[in-house]
C-alpha positions as a LaTeX table, in Angstrom:
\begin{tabular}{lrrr}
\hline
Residue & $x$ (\AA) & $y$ (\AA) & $z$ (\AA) \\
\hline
Unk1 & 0.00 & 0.00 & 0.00 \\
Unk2 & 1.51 & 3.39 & $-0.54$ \\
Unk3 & 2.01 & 6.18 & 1.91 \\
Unk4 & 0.64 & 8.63 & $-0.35$ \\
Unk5 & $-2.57$ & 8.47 & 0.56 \\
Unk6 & $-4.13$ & 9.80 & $-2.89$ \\
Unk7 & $-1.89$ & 7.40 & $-4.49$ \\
Unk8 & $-3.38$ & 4.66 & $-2.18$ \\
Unk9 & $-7.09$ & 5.62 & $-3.20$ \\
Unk10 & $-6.14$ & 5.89 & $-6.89$ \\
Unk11 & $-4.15$ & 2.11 & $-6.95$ \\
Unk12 & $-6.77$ & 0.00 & $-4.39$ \\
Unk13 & $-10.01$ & $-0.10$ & $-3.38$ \\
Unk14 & $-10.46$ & 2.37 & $-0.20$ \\
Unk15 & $-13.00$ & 4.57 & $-1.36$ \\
Unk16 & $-14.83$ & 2.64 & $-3.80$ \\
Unk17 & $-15.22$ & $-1.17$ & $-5.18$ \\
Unk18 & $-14.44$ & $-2.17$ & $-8.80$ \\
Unk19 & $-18.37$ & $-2.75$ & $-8.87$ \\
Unk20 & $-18.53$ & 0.86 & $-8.18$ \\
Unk21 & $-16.54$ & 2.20 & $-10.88$ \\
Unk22 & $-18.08$ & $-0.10$ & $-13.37$ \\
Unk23 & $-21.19$ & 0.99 & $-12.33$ \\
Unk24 & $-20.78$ & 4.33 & $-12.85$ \\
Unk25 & $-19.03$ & 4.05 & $-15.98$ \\
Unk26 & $-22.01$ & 2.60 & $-17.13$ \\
Unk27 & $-24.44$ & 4.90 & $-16.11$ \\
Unk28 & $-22.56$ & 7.92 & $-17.55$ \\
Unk29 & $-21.85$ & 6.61 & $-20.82$ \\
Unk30 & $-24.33$ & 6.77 & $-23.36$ \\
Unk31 & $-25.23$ & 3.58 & $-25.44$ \\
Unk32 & $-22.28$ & 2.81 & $-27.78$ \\
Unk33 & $-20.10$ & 4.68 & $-25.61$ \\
Unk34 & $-16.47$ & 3.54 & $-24.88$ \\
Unk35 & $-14.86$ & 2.78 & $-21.47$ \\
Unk36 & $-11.07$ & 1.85 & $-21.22$ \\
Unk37 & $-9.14$ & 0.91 & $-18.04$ \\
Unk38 & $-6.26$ & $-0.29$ & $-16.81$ \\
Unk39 & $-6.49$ & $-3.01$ & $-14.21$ \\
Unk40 & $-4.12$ & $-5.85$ & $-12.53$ \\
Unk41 & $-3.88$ & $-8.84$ & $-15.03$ \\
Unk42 & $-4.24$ & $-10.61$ & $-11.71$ \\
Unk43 & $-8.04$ & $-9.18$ & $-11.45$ \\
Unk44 & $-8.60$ & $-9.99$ & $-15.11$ \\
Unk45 & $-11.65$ & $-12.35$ & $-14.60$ \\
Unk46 & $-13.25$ & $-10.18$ & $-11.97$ \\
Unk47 & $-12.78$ & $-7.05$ & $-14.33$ \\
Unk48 & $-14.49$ & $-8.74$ & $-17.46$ \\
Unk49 & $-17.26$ & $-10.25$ & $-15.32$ \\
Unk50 & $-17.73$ & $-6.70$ & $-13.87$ \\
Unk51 & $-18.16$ & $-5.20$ & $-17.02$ \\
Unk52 & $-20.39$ & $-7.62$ & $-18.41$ \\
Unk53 & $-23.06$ & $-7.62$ & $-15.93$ \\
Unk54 & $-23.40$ & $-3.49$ & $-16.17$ \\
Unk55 & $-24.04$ & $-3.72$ & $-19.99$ \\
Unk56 & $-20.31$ & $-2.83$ & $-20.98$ \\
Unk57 & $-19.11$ & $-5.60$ & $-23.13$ \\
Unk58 & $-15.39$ & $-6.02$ & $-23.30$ \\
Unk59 & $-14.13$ & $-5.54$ & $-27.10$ \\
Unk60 & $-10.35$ & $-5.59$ & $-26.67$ \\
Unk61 & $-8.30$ & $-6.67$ & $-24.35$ \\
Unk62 & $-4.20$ & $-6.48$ & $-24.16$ \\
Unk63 & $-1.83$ & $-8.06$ & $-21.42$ \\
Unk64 & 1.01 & $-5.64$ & $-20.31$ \\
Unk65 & 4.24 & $-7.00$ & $-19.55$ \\
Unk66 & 7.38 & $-5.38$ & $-17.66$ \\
Unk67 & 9.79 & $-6.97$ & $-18.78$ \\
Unk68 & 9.95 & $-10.38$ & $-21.54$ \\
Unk69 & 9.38 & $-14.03$ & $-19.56$ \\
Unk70 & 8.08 & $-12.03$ & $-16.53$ \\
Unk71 & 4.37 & $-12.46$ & $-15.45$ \\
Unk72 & 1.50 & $-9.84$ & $-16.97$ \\
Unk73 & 1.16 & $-7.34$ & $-14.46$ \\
Unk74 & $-2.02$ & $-5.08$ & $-16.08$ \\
Unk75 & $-4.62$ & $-5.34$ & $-18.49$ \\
Unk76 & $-5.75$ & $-2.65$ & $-21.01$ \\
Unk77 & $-9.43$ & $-3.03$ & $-21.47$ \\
Unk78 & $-11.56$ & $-1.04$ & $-24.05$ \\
Unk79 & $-15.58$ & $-1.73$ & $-24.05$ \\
Unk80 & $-18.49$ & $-0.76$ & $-25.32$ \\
Unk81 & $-21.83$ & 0.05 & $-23.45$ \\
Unk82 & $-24.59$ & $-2.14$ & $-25.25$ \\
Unk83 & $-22.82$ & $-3.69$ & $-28.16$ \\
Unk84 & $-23.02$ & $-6.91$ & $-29.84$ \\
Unk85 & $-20.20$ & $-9.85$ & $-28.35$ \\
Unk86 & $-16.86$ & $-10.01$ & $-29.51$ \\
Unk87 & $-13.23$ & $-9.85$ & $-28.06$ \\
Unk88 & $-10.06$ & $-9.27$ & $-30.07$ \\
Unk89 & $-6.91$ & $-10.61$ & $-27.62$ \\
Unk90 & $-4.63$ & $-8.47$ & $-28.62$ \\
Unk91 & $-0.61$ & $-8.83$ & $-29.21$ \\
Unk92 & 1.07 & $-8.66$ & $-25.66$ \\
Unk93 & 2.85 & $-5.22$ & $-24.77$ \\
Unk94 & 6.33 & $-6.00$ & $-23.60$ \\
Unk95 & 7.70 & $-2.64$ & $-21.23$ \\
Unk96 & 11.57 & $-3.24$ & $-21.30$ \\
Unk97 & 13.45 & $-5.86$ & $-23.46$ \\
Unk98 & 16.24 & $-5.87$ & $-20.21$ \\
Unk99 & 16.48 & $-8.85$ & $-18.39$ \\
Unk100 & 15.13 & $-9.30$ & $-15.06$ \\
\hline
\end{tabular}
């Protein structure tokens, strides 16, 4: 957790659940309307379920990596409120070709 407490709200979920932001995303964007977030690849399943059951259907979706042969440490989402199914995996996005 970081000292920073802004940075703290901004990075976790003190003020408000991911079920909050999803919900308000959805009720401020008008149909068709476009929503993109960044999120930890480890909440990936819980982000895409989120979306999906406020009417914001997940279009594309791309891993982020720090560093080649590490682990995915965020997502890049981009949906669409009320639009047909369909999700493009995207190619991965590689930070830093260094070694670990």
């Amino acid at each position: 957790m970081n000292p920073s407490l802004e940075k703290a709200i901004a990075r976790h979920e003190i003020e408000g659940t991911l079920e909050d932001l999803v919900f308000m995303a959805s009720y401020l964007l008008p149909p068709k309307g476009r929503c993109y977030l960044i999120f930890p690849a480890l909440r990936t399943v819980d982000l895409l379920v989120a979306l999906r059951d406020r009417g914001l259907e997940p279009k594309r979706l791309q891993f982020v990596y720090p560093r080649l042969h590490d682990e995915a440490n965020f997502i890049l989402t981009e949906s669409i409120k009320a639009s047909g199914v369909e999700l493009k995996v995207m190619d991965p996005l590689i930070l830093s070709s260094a070694p670990s």
